[in-house]
Structure formats: structure tokens, C-alpha cells
């Protein structure tokens, strides 16, 4: 591995910002965030003060400059100290996209009184109605019924099938759906040819080795709802098959991006699983017991909601990842944080971009942003020749591993 300061600083690849109207980040601010705020206002009877704060935040992101958190706000010491990178006072579009987008969600919490010392909206997840509606949808029962057909398969085949479910389950992202539809159209087809990086053989080898060593797996979750359901049945398979002795499940400590999974979402998913018949219900029961027995351990580290790449993780989180035989990183945001939210040449080796990481790591991701590494040159030419927005459409996925 070629670690060092060059990799930590992006190896010369420019940081992604939002000031190009033809690029994806600009569209997030102008086409995704305004309808997102409107949905929050429609779903909650916030009073004039909170509604004015939401509108002020929208206007600031599009026309103003980045204002700091009040010194009395929860986490102000982190945001105004260790996590600040001198971006207060800049235009939102000129700050790094990862930093600014993360700060936008923290400011949403401030505008709605989520962390207020008192008041009616303290601790109310303003994304909860959408997450729970998606989790309770009619499609979920049909998807989970598929698990019954997997019971007769060999353990390795079940693991492969559930890995595929976990990868493509990453399409169930409510923020992405705001601008991309419900994710069920023909452009969202789930086919082998759309897996543009496929290290599943290496991942199987790592999982086998982890099981032989009775090792620990760290699983860094992404979205709640249907995606987390598939992540959980994969975790159940890894525990049941002995491919992991125990699992640390990293969740967000509080609402973050639109559908990011929190401990409360974990419980909602487990209750849904336990309420199903057949294999899904059995998996839900095993996972519930695994939590009670300490074989499935939830984590909710503050850095999970940081505006920074994992290369800047604190020492205690580094120790958590370093204790694992394998870390599985789910989803687009975690990928951006893992490799760095930069305009890497797409042929940059995944192993190079993750050389700093304290142990073996695998990424399971559906592409919904511009960042990508580890592609072959011929494949890259073919993708570019399609004329598609293949980096951001949600139509393509990858499984990448660094030993």
C-alpha cells in the first residue's frame, strides 16, 4: 500500500465544489434541496419561526454566504473548531461539496429545533414520515418473501445473493428519489453488466478468512428503510454462516442526509422483519437476539455525521475500524468519504485512494455522485461513449475491495 500525505491530500485530484451550473453538485442545491425543504414544511406543522428559518437557510445556500452555528448550538464546538475548515463566510457554492452538503443538513436541524434545549420539536426526525412510509410500503413484503427461496441454496450462494441485494438496495435512497423518480424505471435495471467494478471474488475470500479467524466485521450503514432491511438480512447471513463472529453496525447518531439510518431506524427495520412470516421473520428474530447477546453491536459515532473524509477520522474511530477483519462501507456518501470527494481520474486504483484506511475495506455502492475510482480504461471509454450521466443516474454499481 502506498499511504502517506499525498493520498490523504487527494494526490492532486481537485476537491469537488458546487459552482459549475453544468455539474451535478450545482443541481443538488438548485433542484434537490428546495423540494426537500418543501416536503419538510408540508409534513410538519412548524410555526412561523421555524418556517422562516428554513426559508432563510434555502436563500442563504443559493444567494448568501455560509453562516456559523450559534455558539450555544449543540456540537458548535466541533463545527466551529475541529470540523471547520475556514469555510464560514464563503459562498456555499465555493466550499467543498462534501463539507457544504453536510453542513446544510446540520443547519436543517437547527432551523427545525431538533437540538433545542426545550420546545416541541426536540428530537423529532423530520425525515421519519418518508422513511417509515417507504419501509411499510406494499413492495417490501414481496421483496422479503424472496428470502424463502434462498433457504435451499448453499451458504455461499445465499451470501452472494444477499450481497447483490445489499448493493442494489442502495437505490432505495429518498434524497436521490426526490429528483430521480422512485427508482423502479427501466433506467434503474439491476443487471450484471451494470456492475462496473466487481471484486466479489476478493470479497468472498475476505469473508471466508474472517470466518476462519472468527473475526469481527464492521458494517457502516447508509440508508434506512428498504436498504437497511437488505443490509440486515446480509448481516444475519454473515453471522449465521460463521463468516463473522460479531458485527459492529455503524449508524448515524441523529438524522443526517434524507434517509440515513439511525438507531431508531434500526429498530423500525427489525420490528418489520420480526413481523414477517417465513425466512424474513426468522432472520429478524435472530438479529434481535444477536443484539441482546452482543454479537451485533450498534455504534453511533459523532464522526459519522462529520463533513470530512474518513482519512481525517479521530483515533477512537480508527481503532474501531482497525479492530475489524473487514469493514464494509455501504452507499454513495460513505464512498465519497472513503476515497475523498475529489475529481479523481476514474482509473485511479481504489487501493491507492484508500491506502490510509486501518485494515481491509470493501465498498458496496450504487453510483449517485461524480466520484469514482478503480475503473479499467476500456470500460471507462465505453461508459463515456454512452452519453449517459452514468456517474449520477443510480443505474450502475460497484463492489470494490482493498486488502
Short mmCIF file of C-alpha atoms in Angstrom, two decimals:
data_model
loop_
_atom_site.label_atom_id
_atom_site.label_comp_id
_atom_site.label_asym_id
_atom_site.label_seq_id
_atom_site.Cartn_x
_atom_site.Cartn_y
_atom_site.Cartn_z
CA UNK A 1 0.00 0.00 0.00
CA UNK A 2 1.22 3.48 -0.81
CA UNK A 3 -0.03 5.57 2.10
CA UNK A 4 1.24 8.95 3.15
CA UNK A 5 0.35 12.58 2.97
CA UNK A 6 -0.13 12.57 -0.81
CA UNK A 7 -3.06 10.19 -0.55
CA UNK A 8 -4.53 12.00 2.46
CA UNK A 9 -4.46 15.22 0.46
CA UNK A 10 -6.05 13.69 -2.61
CA UNK A 11 -2.88 13.13 -4.61
CA UNK A 12 -3.51 16.33 -6.55
CA UNK A 13 -7.10 15.49 -7.52
CA UNK A 14 -9.21 18.66 -7.13
CA UNK A 15 -11.85 18.83 -4.42
CA UNK A 16 -15.41 18.87 -5.77
CA UNK A 17 -17.26 22.17 -5.33
CA UNK A 18 -20.71 23.32 -6.47
CA UNK A 19 -20.13 26.42 -8.58
CA UNK A 20 -20.42 24.86 -12.05
CA UNK A 21 -24.06 25.05 -13.30
CA UNK A 22 -23.41 22.16 -15.69
CA UNK A 23 -22.22 19.80 -12.93
CA UNK A 24 -24.11 17.51 -10.57
CA UNK A 25 -23.38 19.32 -7.26
CA UNK A 26 -24.96 22.54 -8.54
CA UNK A 27 -28.14 20.60 -9.34
CA UNK A 28 -28.30 19.29 -5.77
CA UNK A 29 -28.54 22.82 -4.38
CA UNK A 30 -30.98 24.09 -7.01
CA UNK A 31 -33.12 21.06 -7.82
CA UNK A 32 -32.95 18.73 -4.80
CA UNK A 33 -32.78 20.89 -1.69
CA UNK A 34 -35.69 23.27 -2.42
CA UNK A 35 -38.26 20.45 -2.87
CA UNK A 36 -36.73 18.70 0.14
CA UNK A 37 -37.42 21.71 2.33
CA UNK A 38 -40.94 21.99 0.91
CA UNK A 39 -41.62 18.37 1.87
CA UNK A 40 -40.45 19.01 5.42
CA UNK A 41 -42.75 22.05 5.64
CA UNK A 42 -45.68 20.02 4.29
CA UNK A 43 -45.21 17.10 6.67
CA UNK A 44 -44.75 19.06 9.90
CA UNK A 45 -46.82 21.96 11.29
CA UNK A 46 -43.78 24.03 12.14
CA UNK A 47 -44.63 27.51 13.34
CA UNK A 48 -43.63 30.82 11.72
CA UNK A 49 -40.24 30.97 13.45
CA UNK A 50 -39.10 27.57 12.16
CA UNK A 51 -40.55 28.12 8.70
CA UNK A 52 -38.78 31.44 8.42
CA UNK A 53 -35.53 29.74 9.46
CA UNK A 54 -35.98 27.09 6.76
CA UNK A 55 -36.60 29.71 4.10
CA UNK A 56 -33.63 31.76 5.29
CA UNK A 57 -31.42 28.69 5.06
CA UNK A 58 -32.53 27.99 1.49
CA UNK A 59 -31.91 31.57 0.46
CA UNK A 60 -28.52 31.58 2.15
CA UNK A 61 -27.40 28.44 0.33
CA UNK A 62 -28.37 29.87 -3.07
CA UNK A 63 -27.60 33.55 -2.67
CA UNK A 64 -25.67 34.17 0.53
CA UNK A 65 -22.59 33.13 2.43
CA UNK A 66 -22.08 30.38 4.99
CA UNK A 67 -23.06 31.46 8.48
CA UNK A 68 -21.60 29.66 11.52
CA UNK A 69 -23.64 27.77 14.06
CA UNK A 70 -24.59 29.80 17.13
CA UNK A 71 -22.07 29.20 19.88
CA UNK A 72 -24.87 27.76 22.04
CA UNK A 73 -25.88 25.16 19.43
CA UNK A 74 -25.25 21.50 20.11
CA UNK A 75 -21.95 20.46 18.51
CA UNK A 76 -20.87 24.04 17.89
CA UNK A 77 -17.50 23.22 19.41
CA UNK A 78 -16.94 20.54 16.76
CA UNK A 79 -18.31 22.51 13.82
CA UNK A 80 -16.71 25.81 14.76
CA UNK A 81 -13.50 24.14 15.87
CA UNK A 82 -12.22 20.75 14.68
CA UNK A 83 -14.59 20.40 11.72
CA UNK A 84 -14.37 23.95 10.48
CA UNK A 85 -12.00 24.38 7.56
CA UNK A 86 -12.30 28.14 7.20
CA UNK A 87 -15.44 27.96 5.05
CA UNK A 88 -17.62 30.28 7.11
CA UNK A 89 -18.11 33.47 5.13
CA UNK A 90 -17.60 31.74 1.77
CA UNK A 91 -20.32 31.27 -0.80
CA UNK A 92 -21.88 27.85 -0.35
CA UNK A 93 -21.07 27.00 -3.96
CA UNK A 94 -17.36 27.67 -3.44
CA UNK A 95 -16.93 25.44 -0.37
CA UNK A 96 -16.13 21.74 -0.85
CA UNK A 97 -19.35 19.98 -1.83
CA UNK A 98 -18.99 17.30 0.88
CA UNK A 99 -18.42 19.90 3.61
CA UNK A 100 -21.20 22.22 2.48
CA UNK A 101 -23.78 19.49 1.90
CA UNK A 102 -23.10 18.03 5.35
CA UNK A 103 -23.37 21.45 6.96
CA UNK A 104 -26.67 22.05 5.15
CA UNK A 105 -28.20 19.05 6.94
CA UNK A 106 -26.84 20.22 10.28
CA UNK A 107 -28.39 23.63 9.65
CA UNK A 108 -31.72 21.93 8.83
CA UNK A 109 -31.68 20.51 12.35
CA UNK A 110 -31.01 23.95 13.77
CA UNK A 111 -33.81 25.52 11.72
CA UNK A 112 -36.36 22.94 12.91
CA UNK A 113 -35.34 22.94 16.58
CA UNK A 114 -34.16 19.32 16.59
CA UNK A 115 -31.46 20.00 19.18
CA UNK A 116 -33.29 22.78 21.05
CA UNK A 117 -32.95 22.61 24.82
CA UNK A 118 -36.72 22.77 25.06
CA UNK A 119 -39.62 23.04 22.64
CA UNK A 120 -42.00 20.65 20.87
CA UNK A 121 -39.70 19.59 18.03
CA UNK A 122 -36.70 18.46 20.06
CA UNK A 123 -35.58 15.03 18.86
CA UNK A 124 -38.22 14.80 16.12
CA UNK A 125 -36.76 13.23 12.97
CA UNK A 126 -38.17 15.37 10.17
CA UNK A 127 -37.34 12.61 7.69
CA UNK A 128 -39.17 9.92 9.68
CA UNK A 129 -42.52 10.07 7.80
CA UNK A 130 -40.82 9.39 4.47
CA UNK A 131 -38.58 6.66 5.89
CA UNK A 132 -41.45 4.85 7.58
CA UNK A 133 -43.73 5.16 4.57
CA UNK A 134 -41.08 3.54 2.41
CA UNK A 135 -40.48 0.80 4.97
CA UNK A 136 -44.19 -0.02 5.25
CA UNK A 137 -44.86 0.02 1.51
CA UNK A 138 -46.52 -2.95 -0.17
CA UNK A 139 -43.36 -3.71 -2.15
CA UNK A 140 -41.42 -4.56 1.00
CA UNK A 141 -43.34 -7.73 1.81
CA UNK A 142 -42.87 -9.06 -1.70
CA UNK A 143 -39.16 -8.33 -1.62
CA UNK A 144 -38.70 -10.06 1.72
CA UNK A 145 -40.64 -13.13 0.54
CA UNK A 146 -37.74 -13.79 -1.83
CA UNK A 147 -35.73 -14.88 1.21
CA UNK A 148 -37.82 -18.06 1.43
CA UNK A 149 -36.47 -19.19 -1.94
CA UNK A 150 -32.89 -18.74 -0.75
CA UNK A 151 -33.16 -21.19 2.14
CA UNK A 152 -32.44 -24.23 -0.02
CA UNK A 153 -29.33 -22.72 -1.56
CA UNK A 154 -25.81 -23.42 -0.27
CA UNK A 155 -24.48 -20.87 2.22
CA UNK A 156 -22.08 -19.29 -0.29
CA UNK A 157 -24.87 -18.84 -2.84
CA UNK A 158 -27.10 -17.23 -0.20
CA UNK A 159 -24.30 -14.84 0.72
CA UNK A 160 -23.78 -13.90 -2.94
CA UNK A 161 -27.49 -13.26 -3.43
CA UNK A 162 -27.74 -11.12 -0.31
CA UNK A 163 -24.62 -9.17 -1.26
CA UNK A 164 -26.34 -8.34 -4.53
CA UNK A 165 -29.46 -7.30 -2.64
CA UNK A 166 -27.40 -5.06 -0.40
CA UNK A 167 -25.58 -3.42 -3.32
CA UNK A 168 -28.70 -2.69 -5.36
CA UNK A 169 -30.72 -1.90 -2.26
CA UNK A 170 -28.63 1.28 -2.16
CA UNK A 171 -31.00 2.64 -4.81
CA UNK A 172 -33.62 3.00 -2.04
CA UNK A 173 -32.37 6.49 -1.21
CA UNK A 174 -35.12 9.02 -0.56
CA UNK A 175 -32.90 12.00 -1.29
CA UNK A 176 -31.98 10.53 -4.66
CA UNK A 177 -35.63 9.74 -5.39
CA UNK A 178 -36.59 13.40 -5.00
CA UNK A 179 -35.00 14.13 -8.37
CA UNK A 180 -34.71 10.66 -9.94
CA UNK A 181 -38.18 9.18 -9.51
CA UNK A 182 -38.95 6.09 -7.47
CA UNK A 183 -36.00 4.06 -8.74
CA UNK A 184 -38.14 1.37 -10.42
CA UNK A 185 -37.97 2.55 -14.02
CA UNK A 186 -36.07 0.83 -16.83
CA UNK A 187 -33.06 3.11 -16.32
CA UNK A 188 -32.65 1.50 -12.88
CA UNK A 189 -32.33 -2.08 -14.13
CA UNK A 190 -30.35 -4.42 -11.94
CA UNK A 191 -28.10 -6.39 -14.27
CA UNK A 192 -24.65 -7.87 -14.05
CA UNK A 193 -23.43 -5.64 -16.86
CA UNK A 194 -24.16 -2.57 -14.75
CA UNK A 195 -21.77 -3.74 -12.02
CA UNK A 196 -18.86 -1.72 -13.36
CA UNK A 197 -16.33 -2.83 -10.74
CA UNK A 198 -16.69 -6.35 -9.46
CA UNK A 199 -14.39 -7.51 -6.66
CA UNK A 200 -16.87 -10.07 -5.34
CA UNK A 201 -14.33 -12.89 -5.63
CA UNK A 202 -11.91 -10.97 -3.42
CA UNK A 203 -14.74 -10.10 -1.03
CA UNK A 204 -15.76 -13.76 -0.73
CA UNK A 205 -12.15 -14.64 0.08
CA UNK A 206 -12.02 -11.98 2.79
CA UNK A 207 -15.31 -13.12 4.30
CA UNK A 208 -14.09 -16.73 4.32
CA UNK A 209 -10.86 -15.67 6.01
CA UNK A 210 -12.79 -13.58 8.54
CA UNK A 211 -14.97 -16.57 9.37
CA UNK A 212 -11.99 -18.91 9.74
CA UNK A 213 -10.39 -16.47 12.16
CA UNK A 214 -13.71 -15.89 13.98
CA UNK A 215 -13.12 -12.27 13.16
CA UNK A 216 -15.09 -9.08 13.62
CA UNK A 217 -16.90 -7.34 10.80
CA UNK A 218 -17.62 -3.62 10.81
CA UNK A 219 -20.62 -2.64 8.70
CA UNK A 220 -21.08 1.08 8.00
CA UNK A 221 -24.73 1.56 7.05
CA UNK A 222 -26.12 4.14 4.66
CA UNK A 223 -29.89 4.46 4.18
CA UNK A 224 -32.79 3.35 6.33
CA UNK A 225 -35.93 1.61 5.08
CA UNK A 226 -35.67 -0.99 2.35
CA UNK A 227 -31.91 -0.63 2.02
CA UNK A 228 -31.27 -1.26 5.69
CA UNK A 229 -33.58 -4.29 5.57
CA UNK A 230 -31.34 -5.89 2.95
CA UNK A 231 -28.23 -4.90 4.89
CA UNK A 232 -29.64 -6.56 7.98
CA UNK A 233 -30.51 -9.83 6.27
CA UNK A 234 -26.96 -9.84 4.84
CA UNK A 235 -25.57 -9.30 8.35
CA UNK A 236 -27.78 -12.14 9.62
CA UNK A 237 -26.37 -14.42 6.92
CA UNK A 238 -22.78 -13.50 7.80
CA UNK A 239 -23.40 -14.18 11.49
CA UNK A 240 -25.39 -17.37 10.90
CA UNK A 241 -22.90 -18.80 8.41
CA UNK A 242 -19.95 -18.03 10.70
CA UNK A 243 -18.40 -15.60 8.23
CA UNK A 244 -18.36 -13.06 11.06
CA UNK A 245 -18.04 -13.73 14.77
CA UNK A 246 -19.63 -10.40 15.62
CA UNK A 247 -20.65 -7.25 13.77
CA UNK A 248 -20.26 -3.59 14.70
CA UNK A 249 -23.02 -1.73 12.90
CA UNK A 250 -22.23 1.96 12.43
CA UNK A 251 -25.31 4.19 12.20
CA UNK A 252 -25.83 7.94 12.25
CA UNK A 253 -26.31 9.28 15.80
CA UNK A 254 -29.09 11.60 14.58
CA UNK A 255 -30.91 12.42 11.31
CA UNK A 256 -28.41 13.41 8.68
CA UNK A 257 -28.90 13.09 4.94
CA UNK A 258 -32.51 12.41 3.91
CA UNK A 259 -32.78 8.70 4.58
CA UNK A 260 -29.61 7.93 6.54
CA UNK A 261 -30.09 5.17 9.08
CA UNK A 262 -30.18 5.98 12.81
CA UNK A 263 -30.59 3.61 15.80
CA UNK A 264 -34.33 4.33 15.74
CA UNK A 265 -34.44 3.25 12.09
CA UNK A 266 -32.62 0.05 13.04
CA UNK A 267 -35.39 -0.78 15.50
CA UNK A 268 -38.09 0.04 12.93
CA UNK A 269 -36.45 -2.33 10.45
CA UNK A 270 -36.07 -5.11 12.99
CA UNK A 271 -39.70 -4.79 14.00
CA UNK A 272 -40.73 -5.04 10.35
CA UNK A 273 -38.58 -8.13 9.86
CA UNK A 274 -39.85 -9.82 13.02
CA UNK A 275 -43.41 -9.17 11.90
CA UNK A 276 -42.92 -11.11 8.64
CA UNK A 277 -43.57 -14.80 8.19
CA UNK A 278 -41.06 -17.29 6.89
CA UNK A 279 -37.35 -16.66 6.45
CA UNK A 280 -37.61 -12.88 6.94
CA UNK A 281 -39.25 -13.25 10.33
CA UNK A 282 -36.70 -15.86 11.37
CA UNK A 283 -33.85 -13.52 10.36
CA UNK A 284 -35.47 -10.70 12.36
CA UNK A 285 -35.65 -12.91 15.43
CA UNK A 286 -32.01 -13.95 15.12
CA UNK A 287 -30.88 -10.34 14.69
CA UNK A 288 -32.89 -9.25 17.74
CA UNK A 289 -31.19 -11.98 19.81
CA UNK A 290 -27.79 -11.05 18.35
CA UNK A 291 -28.27 -7.50 19.65
CA UNK A 292 -29.25 -8.79 23.08
CA UNK A 293 -26.27 -11.16 23.17
CA UNK A 294 -23.73 -8.57 21.99
CA UNK A 295 -22.91 -10.27 18.68
CA UNK A 296 -24.49 -7.35 16.79
CA UNK A 297 -23.35 -4.09 18.35
CA UNK A 298 -24.68 -0.71 17.15
CA UNK A 299 -22.35 2.25 17.04
CA UNK A 300 -23.34 5.91 16.62
CA UNK A 301 -20.09 7.86 16.49
CA UNK A 302 -20.27 11.68 16.08
CA UNK A 303 -17.83 11.49 13.15
CA UNK A 304 -20.47 9.56 11.21
CA UNK A 305 -22.10 12.99 10.67
CA UNK A 306 -18.88 14.89 10.08
CA UNK A 307 -18.30 16.93 6.89
CA UNK A 308 -14.89 15.34 6.41
CA UNK A 309 -13.42 12.28 4.67
CA UNK A 310 -12.53 9.18 6.66
CA UNK A 311 -8.86 9.99 6.16
CA UNK A 312 -9.41 12.56 8.95
CA UNK A 313 -11.18 10.18 11.33
CA UNK A 314 -10.38 10.51 15.06
CA UNK A 315 -8.22 7.95 16.83
CA UNK A 316 -11.06 6.13 18.60
CA UNK A 317 -12.89 5.53 15.32
CA UNK A 318 -9.66 4.45 13.68
CA UNK A 319 -9.27 1.91 16.48
CA UNK A 320 -12.82 0.66 15.85
CA UNK A 321 -12.09 0.07 12.18
CA UNK A 322 -8.65 -1.29 12.98
CA UNK A 323 -10.19 -3.95 15.24
CA UNK A 324 -12.06 -5.49 12.32
CA UNK A 325 -11.02 -8.26 9.97
CA UNK A 326 -13.08 -6.41 7.35
CA UNK A 327 -15.02 -3.16 7.10
CA UNK A 328 -17.96 -2.98 4.68
CA UNK A 329 -18.82 0.57 3.60
CA UNK A 330 -22.31 0.96 2.18
CA UNK A 331 -23.57 3.63 -0.15
CA UNK A 332 -22.63 6.72 -2.04
CA UNK A 333 -21.89 9.15 0.78
CA UNK A 334 -19.69 6.66 2.60
CA UNK A 335 -17.83 6.07 -0.67
CA UNK A 336 -17.26 9.81 -1.10
CA UNK A 337 -15.89 9.95 2.44
CA UNK A 338 -13.83 6.78 2.00
CA UNK A 339 -11.92 7.78 -1.14
CA UNK A 340 -12.27 11.56 -0.75
CA UNK A 341 -14.83 13.74 -2.53
CA UNK A 342 -12.49 14.67 -5.35
CA UNK A 343 -12.39 14.59 -9.12
CA UNK A 344 -10.19 11.53 -9.20
CA UNK A 345 -9.28 10.15 -12.60
CA UNK A 346 -11.67 7.20 -12.71
CA UNK A 347 -8.79 4.83 -13.38
CA UNK A 348 -7.12 5.75 -10.05
CA UNK A 349 -6.74 2.43 -8.20
CA UNK A 350 -9.25 2.01 -5.36
CA UNK A 351 -6.40 0.60 -3.28
CA UNK A 352 -4.44 3.83 -3.72
CA UNK A 353 -7.33 6.08 -2.72
CA UNK A 354 -7.97 4.00 0.43
CA UNK A 355 -4.35 3.25 1.36
CA UNK A 356 -4.71 5.20 4.64
CA UNK A 357 -7.56 3.01 5.93
CA UNK A 358 -6.59 0.94 9.00
CA UNK A 359 -7.49 -2.50 7.68
CA UNK A 360 -9.20 -4.35 4.84
CA UNK A 361 -12.15 -2.41 3.45
CA UNK A 362 -14.85 -3.09 0.86
CA UNK A 363 -17.27 -0.65 -0.77
CA UNK A 364 -20.80 -1.66 -1.82
CA UNK A 365 -22.23 1.27 -3.74
CA UNK A 366 -24.73 2.38 -6.35
CA UNK A 367 -23.31 5.41 -8.18
CA UNK A 368 -25.22 8.62 -7.44
CA UNK A 369 -22.43 11.21 -7.43
CA UNK A 370 -19.42 12.10 -9.55
CA UNK A 371 -16.71 10.36 -7.52
CA UNK A 372 -15.43 7.03 -8.78
CA UNK A 373 -12.13 5.15 -8.72
CA UNK A 374 -10.82 1.78 -9.80
CA UNK A 375 -12.25 1.50 -13.31
CA UNK A 376 -10.46 -0.02 -16.27
CA UNK A 377 -9.57 2.31 -19.11
CA UNK A 378 -11.54 0.43 -21.76
CA UNK A 379 -14.65 0.28 -19.59
CA UNK A 380 -14.35 3.98 -18.84
CA UNK A 381 -14.26 4.77 -22.56
CA UNK A 382 -17.35 2.62 -23.11
CA UNK A 383 -19.25 4.34 -20.31
CA UNK A 384 -18.32 7.80 -21.55
CA UNK A 385 -19.39 6.84 -25.07
CA UNK A 386 -22.94 6.03 -23.91
CA UNK A 387 -23.72 9.71 -23.37
CA UNK A 388 -25.43 8.79 -20.08
CA UNK A 389 -24.91 10.53 -16.78
CA UNK A 390 -23.62 7.17 -15.64
CA UNK A 391 -21.88 8.54 -12.54
CA UNK A 392 -25.06 10.02 -11.06
CA UNK A 393 -28.01 8.09 -12.55
CA UNK A 394 -28.17 5.28 -9.97
CA UNK A 395 -28.09 2.77 -12.84
CA UNK A 396 -24.58 1.47 -12.13
CA UNK A 397 -23.00 -0.10 -9.09
CA UNK A 398 -19.68 -1.38 -7.84
CA UNK A 399 -18.13 -3.78 -5.38
CA UNK A 400 -14.54 -2.83 -4.59
CA UNK A 401 -12.09 -4.33 -2.11
CA UNK A 402 -8.75 -3.27 -0.67
CA UNK A 403 -6.94 -5.90 1.40
#
